[in-house]
């Protein structure tokens, strides 16, 4: 008898530096413990508005620290990082393409998530720019015309809204959020706690 | 020739659970690398107001997660923790006593800091209550009458205001904040980064 696949749920936003950093270790961490990552693209913007929160870079006193901490946290994790020249920027089109791909092939959607996050945070690719996003699709063996159709399609717009609502309903208020066995961990900086949980369960 | 003492600056608030958790590992971490912790009591309230920030427990959507994360982060650090029945609560009197003690004996002030944080977060001691605070002073071999004089003394009220202003000037917006060689780390969850910095310098 095959045992059921055990998941690690990874909620991310394409414009979140800490989501990018965590995306680079979450799969290996899950795999070490026989788990599979289930990726969930959502939008922080509506979540922040609903929760009366702001991005750290939108706080005058936090902004400088946050920009420095993104880079330092990436170096600490051994992950390449180049600060996007425009930041933050709207990435809903990338997220809609994610859900379009996810419907037929979750692994392909996960590759798209990696490609989008790496483009944004290591190559200065502007994910809000249609031409850049079409080019990125091409690099990922995704048809650029179909990708553009998807991000303009009300079906995938609605799906992203629904997923963002689902995040709010689940009590999510930031990204990345990792959920393991119903336990919620917010932030790339919960890595050690997540790894302990995966290793030996509740603590 | 004796080399100059090298410090780790530890900015804390007596009502901050993450300050308490970090207070339990910061001295050992510093000592492993020949450093001495310089403690700085300040008030998060005025800092949050100046920075337009709120405590996580004052955010409806964050509160439940935060309360759970305090306990989980304490367990993860191997530190005893009991949620204070009243939280948050005003702890400026404990902070004023800290600065009064610090003037003549920083090590004694550090013992007071530990005593106050442990009383608050493991023994349900209400630091906003004058009788409880006098009793805590007595347990620490601090004269309760002198302690009460200190927390009512305009000199120590002003000193705490000045230190809180100094925190703002230094760009501090949360607690604990650890400063090593001019590098700022915010939060108990920057422990691993702080330890790496102490071990091998800038990264």
Short mmCIF file of C-alpha atoms in Angstrom, two decimals:
data_model
loop_
_atom_site.label_atom_id
_atom_site.label_comp_id
_atom_site.label_asym_id
_atom_site.label_seq_id
_atom_site.Cartn_x
_atom_site.Cartn_y
_atom_site.Cartn_z
CA UNK A 1 0.00 0.00 0.00
CA UNK A 2 1.26 3.43 -0.89
CA UNK A 3 1.06 5.97 1.88
CA UNK A 4 -0.60 9.28 1.10
CA UNK A 5 1.70 12.05 -0.11
CA UNK A 6 2.50 14.43 2.72
CA UNK A 7 2.70 18.07 1.80
CA UNK A 8 4.32 21.26 2.90
CA UNK A 9 2.18 24.20 1.84
CA UNK A 10 4.21 27.17 0.65
CA UNK A 11 2.35 30.46 0.20
CA UNK A 12 4.34 33.03 -1.70
CA UNK A 13 4.09 36.32 -3.56
CA UNK A 14 6.23 36.90 -6.66
CA UNK A 15 7.22 40.34 -5.35
CA UNK A 16 8.36 39.13 -1.91
CA UNK A 17 12.14 38.88 -1.38
CA UNK A 18 11.74 36.61 1.65
CA UNK A 19 9.46 34.37 -0.45
CA UNK A 20 12.22 34.14 -3.03
CA UNK A 21 14.86 33.22 -0.43
CA UNK A 22 12.62 30.59 1.15
CA UNK A 23 11.68 29.18 -2.28
CA UNK A 24 15.33 28.20 -2.67
CA UNK A 25 15.43 25.91 0.40
CA UNK A 26 11.85 24.76 0.98
CA UNK A 27 11.85 21.93 -1.55
CA UNK A 28 15.09 20.38 -0.29
CA UNK A 29 13.89 20.71 3.30
CA UNK A 30 10.59 19.01 2.42
CA UNK A 31 12.25 16.29 0.35
CA UNK A 32 14.63 15.37 3.20
CA UNK A 33 11.55 14.31 5.11
CA UNK A 34 9.62 12.67 2.29
CA UNK A 35 7.35 15.63 1.73
CA UNK A 36 6.25 17.44 -1.41
CA UNK A 37 5.85 21.21 -1.58
CA UNK A 38 2.45 22.47 -2.64
CA UNK A 39 2.94 25.97 -4.05
CA UNK A 40 0.34 28.70 -3.60
CA UNK A 41 0.79 32.02 -5.38
CA UNK A 42 -1.18 34.84 -3.79
CA UNK A 43 -1.14 38.63 -3.61
CA UNK A 44 0.17 40.37 -0.52
CA UNK A 45 -1.41 43.69 -1.51
CA UNK A 46 -5.04 42.76 -0.77
CA UNK A 47 -3.93 40.81 2.30
CA UNK A 48 -2.07 43.83 3.67
CA UNK A 49 -5.07 46.07 2.96
CA UNK A 50 -7.49 43.69 4.67
CA UNK A 51 -5.17 43.29 7.65
CA UNK A 52 -4.23 46.98 7.88
CA UNK A 53 -0.60 46.07 7.37
CA UNK A 54 2.09 47.58 5.19
CA UNK A 55 5.11 46.19 3.46
CA UNK A 56 8.26 46.88 5.50
CA UNK A 57 9.62 48.91 2.60
CA UNK A 58 6.57 51.19 2.85
CA UNK A 59 7.49 52.13 6.41
CA UNK A 60 9.95 55.05 6.37
CA UNK A 61 11.83 53.78 9.43
CA UNK A 62 11.82 50.15 8.32
CA UNK A 63 12.65 50.61 4.66
CA UNK A 64 16.41 51.02 4.89
CA UNK A 65 16.75 48.14 7.33
CA UNK A 66 14.47 45.92 5.24
CA UNK A 67 16.40 46.50 2.01
CA UNK A 68 19.64 45.66 3.83
CA UNK A 69 18.09 42.64 5.52
CA UNK A 70 16.85 41.18 2.21
CA UNK A 71 20.41 41.11 0.91
CA UNK A 72 21.95 39.93 4.17
CA UNK A 73 19.36 37.18 4.59
CA UNK A 74 19.99 36.00 1.03
CA UNK A 75 23.75 35.88 1.64
CA UNK A 76 23.15 34.06 4.91
CA UNK A 77 21.07 31.46 3.07
CA UNK A 78 23.69 31.18 0.31
CA UNK A 79 21.24 32.40 -2.30
CA UNK A 80 22.15 34.89 -5.05
CA UNK A 81 20.31 38.17 -4.78
CA UNK A 82 20.22 41.40 -6.73
CA UNK A 83 17.86 44.11 -5.52
CA UNK A 84 15.19 44.81 -8.16
CA UNK A 85 15.61 48.35 -9.51
CA UNK A 86 11.84 48.92 -9.24
CA UNK A 87 10.43 47.64 -5.96
CA UNK A 88 7.80 46.74 -5.05
CA UNK A 89 6.02 46.17 -8.34
CA UNK A 90 2.78 44.46 -9.39
CA UNK A 91 3.27 40.78 -10.15
CA UNK A 92 -0.29 39.56 -10.52
CA UNK A 93 0.27 38.51 -14.14
CA UNK A 94 3.02 36.11 -13.12
CA UNK A 95 0.73 34.75 -10.41
CA UNK A 96 -2.14 34.23 -12.87
CA UNK A 97 0.17 32.30 -15.20
CA UNK A 98 1.18 30.22 -12.18
CA UNK A 99 -2.43 29.13 -11.54
CA UNK A 100 -3.08 28.50 -15.22
CA UNK A 101 -0.07 26.15 -15.36
CA UNK A 102 -0.91 24.62 -12.00
CA UNK A 103 -4.27 23.33 -13.16
CA UNK A 104 -2.73 20.89 -15.59
CA UNK A 105 0.76 20.39 -14.14
CA UNK A 106 1.72 21.50 -10.61
CA UNK A 107 5.40 20.66 -11.20
CA UNK A 108 5.47 22.94 -14.23
CA UNK A 109 3.83 25.68 -12.16
CA UNK A 110 6.52 25.24 -9.52
CA UNK A 111 9.20 25.65 -12.20
CA UNK A 112 7.44 28.84 -13.29
CA UNK A 113 7.43 30.05 -9.67
CA UNK A 114 11.19 29.48 -9.44
CA UNK A 115 11.78 31.13 -12.80
CA UNK A 116 9.71 34.18 -11.88
CA UNK A 117 11.24 34.64 -8.43
CA UNK A 118 14.79 34.19 -9.75
CA UNK A 119 14.16 36.58 -12.65
CA UNK A 120 12.80 39.18 -10.24
CA UNK A 121 15.47 38.87 -7.55
CA UNK A 122 18.64 37.97 -9.43
CA UNK A 123 18.29 39.31 -12.98
CA UNK A 124 16.46 42.63 -12.67
CA UNK A 125 13.60 41.30 -14.78
CA UNK A 126 10.53 43.52 -14.38
CA UNK A 127 7.67 41.05 -13.94
CA UNK A 128 5.14 43.86 -14.37
CA UNK A 129 6.33 44.37 -17.95
CA UNK A 130 4.40 42.34 -20.53
CA UNK A 131 7.35 41.96 -22.90
CA UNK A 132 9.66 40.80 -20.15
CA UNK A 133 7.07 38.35 -18.90
CA UNK A 134 6.48 36.93 -22.39
CA UNK A 135 10.24 36.49 -22.78
CA UNK A 136 10.42 34.70 -19.42
CA UNK A 137 7.61 32.38 -20.53
CA UNK A 138 9.58 31.52 -23.65
CA UNK A 139 12.65 30.71 -21.56
CA UNK A 140 10.49 28.30 -19.52
CA UNK A 141 9.06 26.51 -22.57
CA UNK A 142 5.72 28.13 -21.95
CA UNK A 143 4.08 29.58 -25.06
CA UNK A 144 4.19 33.38 -24.64
CA UNK A 145 0.86 33.90 -26.43
CA UNK A 146 -0.89 31.37 -24.21
CA UNK A 147 0.75 32.89 -21.14
CA UNK A 148 -0.50 36.34 -22.10
CA UNK A 149 -3.96 34.94 -22.80
CA UNK A 150 -3.94 33.35 -19.36
CA UNK A 151 -2.99 36.52 -17.49
CA UNK A 152 -5.76 38.41 -19.31
CA UNK A 153 -8.32 35.65 -18.80
CA UNK A 154 -11.06 36.36 -16.20
CA UNK A 155 -10.83 32.72 -15.14
CA UNK A 156 -7.24 33.08 -13.90
CA UNK A 157 -7.84 36.56 -12.53
CA UNK A 158 -10.66 35.10 -10.45
CA UNK A 159 -8.60 32.09 -9.43
CA UNK A 160 -5.88 34.36 -8.06
CA UNK A 161 -8.49 36.38 -6.16
CA UNK A 162 -9.93 33.16 -4.75
CA UNK A 163 -6.50 31.97 -3.63
CA UNK A 164 -5.80 35.33 -2.02
CA UNK A 165 -9.13 35.09 -0.21
CA UNK A 166 -8.21 31.57 0.85
CA UNK A 167 -4.95 32.92 2.30
CA UNK A 168 -6.89 35.49 4.33
CA UNK A 169 -9.34 32.85 5.50
CA UNK A 170 -6.42 30.67 6.61
CA UNK A 171 -5.13 33.54 8.75
CA UNK A 172 -2.18 34.31 6.48
CA UNK A 173 -0.94 37.91 6.76
CA UNK A 174 2.52 37.80 5.18
CA UNK A 175 4.79 35.91 2.81
CA UNK A 176 6.23 33.42 2.75
CA UNK A 177 3.91 31.41 4.94
CA UNK A 178 4.64 27.73 5.36
CA UNK A 179 2.02 25.36 6.72
CA UNK A 180 3.08 21.93 7.95
CA UNK A 181 0.54 19.56 9.54
CA UNK A 182 -1.75 22.55 10.10
CA UNK A 183 0.99 24.52 11.89
CA UNK A 184 1.64 27.97 10.41
CA UNK A 185 5.10 29.50 10.13
CA UNK A 186 5.46 33.05 8.85
CA UNK A 187 8.68 34.20 7.30
CA UNK A 188 11.91 32.96 5.81
CA UNK A 189 13.34 33.36 9.30
CA UNK A 190 11.24 30.48 10.62
CA UNK A 191 13.41 28.10 8.60
CA UNK A 192 15.07 26.45 11.61
CA UNK A 193 11.71 25.91 13.30
CA UNK A 194 10.22 24.45 10.12
CA UNK A 195 13.17 22.09 9.76
CA UNK A 196 12.86 20.96 13.36
CA UNK A 197 9.14 20.33 12.88
CA UNK A 198 9.78 18.31 9.72
CA UNK A 199 12.52 16.38 11.51
CA UNK A 200 10.74 15.47 14.71
CA UNK A 201 7.20 16.81 14.67
CA UNK A 202 5.51 19.23 17.06
CA UNK A 203 7.72 20.91 19.65
CA UNK B 1 48.44 46.14 26.52
CA UNK B 2 44.82 45.29 27.14
CA UNK B 3 42.63 45.42 24.11
CA UNK B 4 39.47 47.49 24.33
CA UNK B 5 36.34 45.68 25.44
CA UNK B 6 34.19 44.79 22.46
CA UNK B 7 30.47 45.09 22.95
CA UNK B 8 27.24 43.69 21.67
CA UNK B 9 24.48 46.24 22.14
CA UNK B 10 21.19 44.70 23.18
CA UNK B 11 18.12 46.95 23.03
CA UNK B 12 15.13 45.47 24.82
CA UNK B 13 11.71 46.32 26.23
CA UNK B 14 10.56 44.64 29.46
CA UNK B 15 7.19 43.87 27.87
CA UNK B 16 8.60 42.21 24.74
CA UNK B 17 8.44 38.39 24.64
CA UNK B 18 11.06 38.18 21.88
CA UNK B 19 13.34 40.44 23.98
CA UNK B 20 12.96 37.98 26.85
CA UNK B 21 13.81 34.98 24.67
CA UNK B 22 16.85 36.71 23.18
CA UNK B 23 17.99 37.89 26.63
CA UNK B 24 18.47 34.23 27.51
CA UNK B 25 21.03 33.52 24.77
CA UNK B 26 22.68 36.86 23.95
CA UNK B 27 25.22 36.86 26.80
CA UNK B 28 26.47 33.36 26.08
CA UNK B 29 26.68 34.14 22.37
CA UNK B 30 28.66 37.32 23.07
CA UNK B 31 30.93 35.63 25.62
CA UNK B 32 31.85 32.84 23.20
CA UNK B 33 33.46 35.54 21.10
CA UNK B 34 35.02 37.62 23.86
CA UNK B 35 32.30 40.24 23.81
CA UNK B 36 30.33 41.88 26.58
CA UNK B 37 26.64 42.71 26.26
CA UNK B 38 25.69 46.33 26.79
CA UNK B 39 22.01 46.38 27.82
CA UNK B 40 19.69 49.19 26.78
CA UNK B 41 16.17 49.33 28.19
CA UNK B 42 13.79 51.39 26.07
CA UNK B 43 10.07 51.73 25.44
CA UNK B 44 8.51 50.25 22.33
CA UNK B 45 5.33 52.30 22.75
CA UNK B 46 6.76 55.69 21.75
CA UNK B 47 8.88 54.02 19.04
CA UNK B 48 5.81 52.34 17.53
CA UNK B 49 3.90 55.63 17.67
CA UNK B 50 6.72 57.57 16.01
CA UNK B 51 7.14 54.89 13.36
CA UNK B 52 3.42 54.30 12.78
CA UNK B 53 3.81 50.69 13.78
CA UNK B 54 1.78 48.46 16.05
CA UNK B 55 2.61 45.52 18.24
CA UNK B 56 1.75 42.24 16.47
CA UNK B 57 -0.72 41.48 19.25
CA UNK B 58 -2.57 44.70 18.44
CA UNK B 59 -3.26 43.48 14.90
CA UNK B 60 -6.43 41.39 14.85
CA UNK B 61 -5.08 39.03 12.17
CA UNK B 62 -1.61 38.77 13.70
CA UNK B 63 -2.53 38.45 17.35
CA UNK B 64 -3.39 34.75 17.47
CA UNK B 65 -0.33 33.80 15.44
CA UNK B 66 1.92 36.06 17.52
CA UNK B 67 0.77 34.61 20.84
CA UNK B 68 1.40 31.12 19.50
CA UNK B 69 4.75 32.09 18.01
CA UNK B 70 5.99 33.57 21.32
CA UNK B 71 5.50 30.19 23.00
CA UNK B 72 6.81 28.16 20.09
CA UNK B 73 9.89 30.36 19.71
CA UNK B 74 10.60 30.05 23.45
CA UNK B 75 10.32 26.25 23.26
CA UNK B 76 12.53 26.24 20.18
CA UNK B 77 15.16 28.24 22.08
CA UNK B 78 14.82 25.95 25.12
CA UNK B 79 13.65 28.81 27.29
CA UNK B 80 10.80 28.52 29.82
CA UNK B 81 7.80 30.67 28.97
CA UNK B 82 4.43 31.31 30.50
CA UNK B 83 2.16 33.80 28.73
CA UNK B 84 1.52 36.83 30.96
CA UNK B 85 -2.19 36.97 31.92
CA UNK B 86 -2.25 40.72 31.19
CA UNK B 87 -0.48 41.58 27.94
CA UNK B 88 0.83 43.97 26.87
CA UNK B 89 1.25 46.05 29.99
CA UNK B 90 3.23 49.19 30.88
CA UNK B 91 6.72 48.40 32.13
CA UNK B 92 8.34 51.83 32.26
CA UNK B 93 8.92 51.59 36.03
CA UNK B 94 11.06 48.50 35.59
CA UNK B 95 12.97 50.30 32.83
CA UNK B 96 13.57 53.36 34.99
CA UNK B 97 14.94 51.14 37.77
CA UNK B 98 17.20 49.56 35.16
CA UNK B 99 18.78 52.92 34.25
CA UNK B 100 19.09 53.96 37.90
CA UNK B 101 21.03 50.73 38.64
CA UNK B 102 23.00 50.99 35.43
CA UNK B 103 24.55 54.33 36.37
CA UNK B 104 26.53 52.81 39.22
CA UNK B 105 26.73 49.13 38.21
CA UNK B 106 25.89 47.89 34.70
CA UNK B 107 26.22 44.23 35.76
CA UNK B 108 23.65 44.78 38.50
CA UNK B 109 21.36 46.45 35.97
CA UNK B 110 21.75 43.42 33.70
CA UNK B 111 20.74 41.13 36.59
CA UNK B 112 17.69 43.35 37.08
CA UNK B 113 16.88 43.06 33.40
CA UNK B 114 16.99 39.27 33.61
CA UNK B 115 14.94 39.26 36.80
CA UNK B 116 12.29 41.54 35.31
CA UNK B 117 12.00 39.66 32.02
CA UNK B 118 11.88 36.26 33.76
CA UNK B 119 9.29 37.49 36.27
CA UNK B 120 7.15 38.84 33.44
CA UNK B 121 7.41 35.85 31.11
CA UNK B 122 7.72 32.84 33.39
CA UNK B 123 6.06 33.75 36.71
CA UNK B 124 3.03 35.87 35.81
CA UNK B 125 4.47 38.82 37.75
CA UNK B 126 2.69 42.04 36.77
CA UNK B 127 5.53 44.55 36.32
CA UNK B 128 3.02 47.40 36.12
CA UNK B 129 1.99 46.70 39.73
CA UNK B 130 3.97 48.70 42.32
CA UNK B 131 3.72 46.05 45.03
CA UNK B 132 4.89 43.29 42.67
CA UNK B 133 7.76 45.46 41.45
CA UNK B 134 8.87 46.29 45.02
CA UNK B 135 8.81 42.59 45.86
CA UNK B 136 10.89 41.80 42.77
CA UNK B 137 13.42 44.46 43.85
CA UNK B 138 13.71 42.80 47.24
CA UNK B 139 14.34 39.43 45.58
CA UNK B 140 17.19 41.06 43.64
CA UNK B 141 18.83 42.62 46.70
CA UNK B 142 17.68 46.04 45.54
CA UNK B 143 16.14 48.18 48.27
CA UNK B 144 12.40 48.44 47.42
CA UNK B 145 12.12 51.99 48.75
CA UNK B 146 15.06 53.17 46.69
CA UNK B 147 13.69 51.37 43.63
CA UNK B 148 10.32 53.08 44.03
CA UNK B 149 12.05 56.43 44.53
CA UNK B 150 13.97 55.82 41.32
CA UNK B 151 10.92 55.01 39.20
CA UNK B 152 9.20 58.17 40.47
CA UNK B 153 12.29 60.33 40.02
CA UNK B 154 12.19 62.81 37.09
CA UNK B 155 15.87 62.06 36.50
CA UNK B 156 15.21 58.40 35.61
CA UNK B 157 11.99 59.22 33.80
CA UNK B 158 13.99 61.58 31.63
CA UNK B 159 16.82 59.08 31.18
CA UNK B 160 14.39 56.48 29.85
CA UNK B 161 12.93 59.08 27.47
CA UNK B 162 16.42 59.95 26.27
CA UNK B 163 17.31 56.30 25.69
CA UNK B 164 14.07 55.78 23.78
CA UNK B 165 14.90 58.83 21.66
CA UNK B 166 18.37 57.40 21.13
CA UNK B 167 16.79 54.18 19.88
CA UNK B 168 14.71 56.12 17.37
CA UNK B 169 17.74 58.10 16.26
CA UNK B 170 19.66 54.87 15.76
CA UNK B 171 16.88 53.64 13.43
CA UNK B 172 15.52 51.09 15.89
CA UNK B 173 11.85 50.21 15.33
CA UNK B 174 11.37 46.98 17.26
CA UNK B 175 12.71 44.82 20.05
CA UNK B 176 14.98 43.14 20.58
CA UNK B 177 17.47 44.93 18.41
CA UNK B 178 21.08 43.77 18.51
CA UNK B 179 23.88 45.94 17.16
CA UNK B 180 27.26 44.37 16.47
CA UNK B 181 30.07 46.43 14.92
CA UNK B 182 27.46 48.95 13.77
CA UNK B 183 25.37 46.25 12.06
CA UNK B 184 21.75 46.16 13.17
CA UNK B 185 19.77 42.94 13.62
CA UNK B 186 16.10 43.13 14.52
CA UNK B 187 14.39 40.27 16.28
CA UNK B 188 15.07 37.12 18.24
CA UNK B 189 14.86 35.33 14.89
CA UNK B 190 18.11 36.93 13.70
CA UNK B 191 19.99 34.77 16.22
CA UNK B 192 21.73 32.60 13.63
CA UNK B 193 22.85 35.66 11.65
CA UNK B 194 24.14 37.36 14.80
CA UNK B 195 26.07 34.22 15.75
CA UNK B 196 27.58 33.99 12.30
CA UNK B 197 28.62 37.64 12.45
CA UNK B 198 30.21 37.16 15.88
CA UNK B 199 31.98 34.04 14.63
CA UNK B 200 33.42 35.31 11.39
CA UNK B 201 32.51 38.97 10.89
CA UNK B 202 30.59 40.59 8.07
CA UNK B 203 28.94 38.32 5.53
#
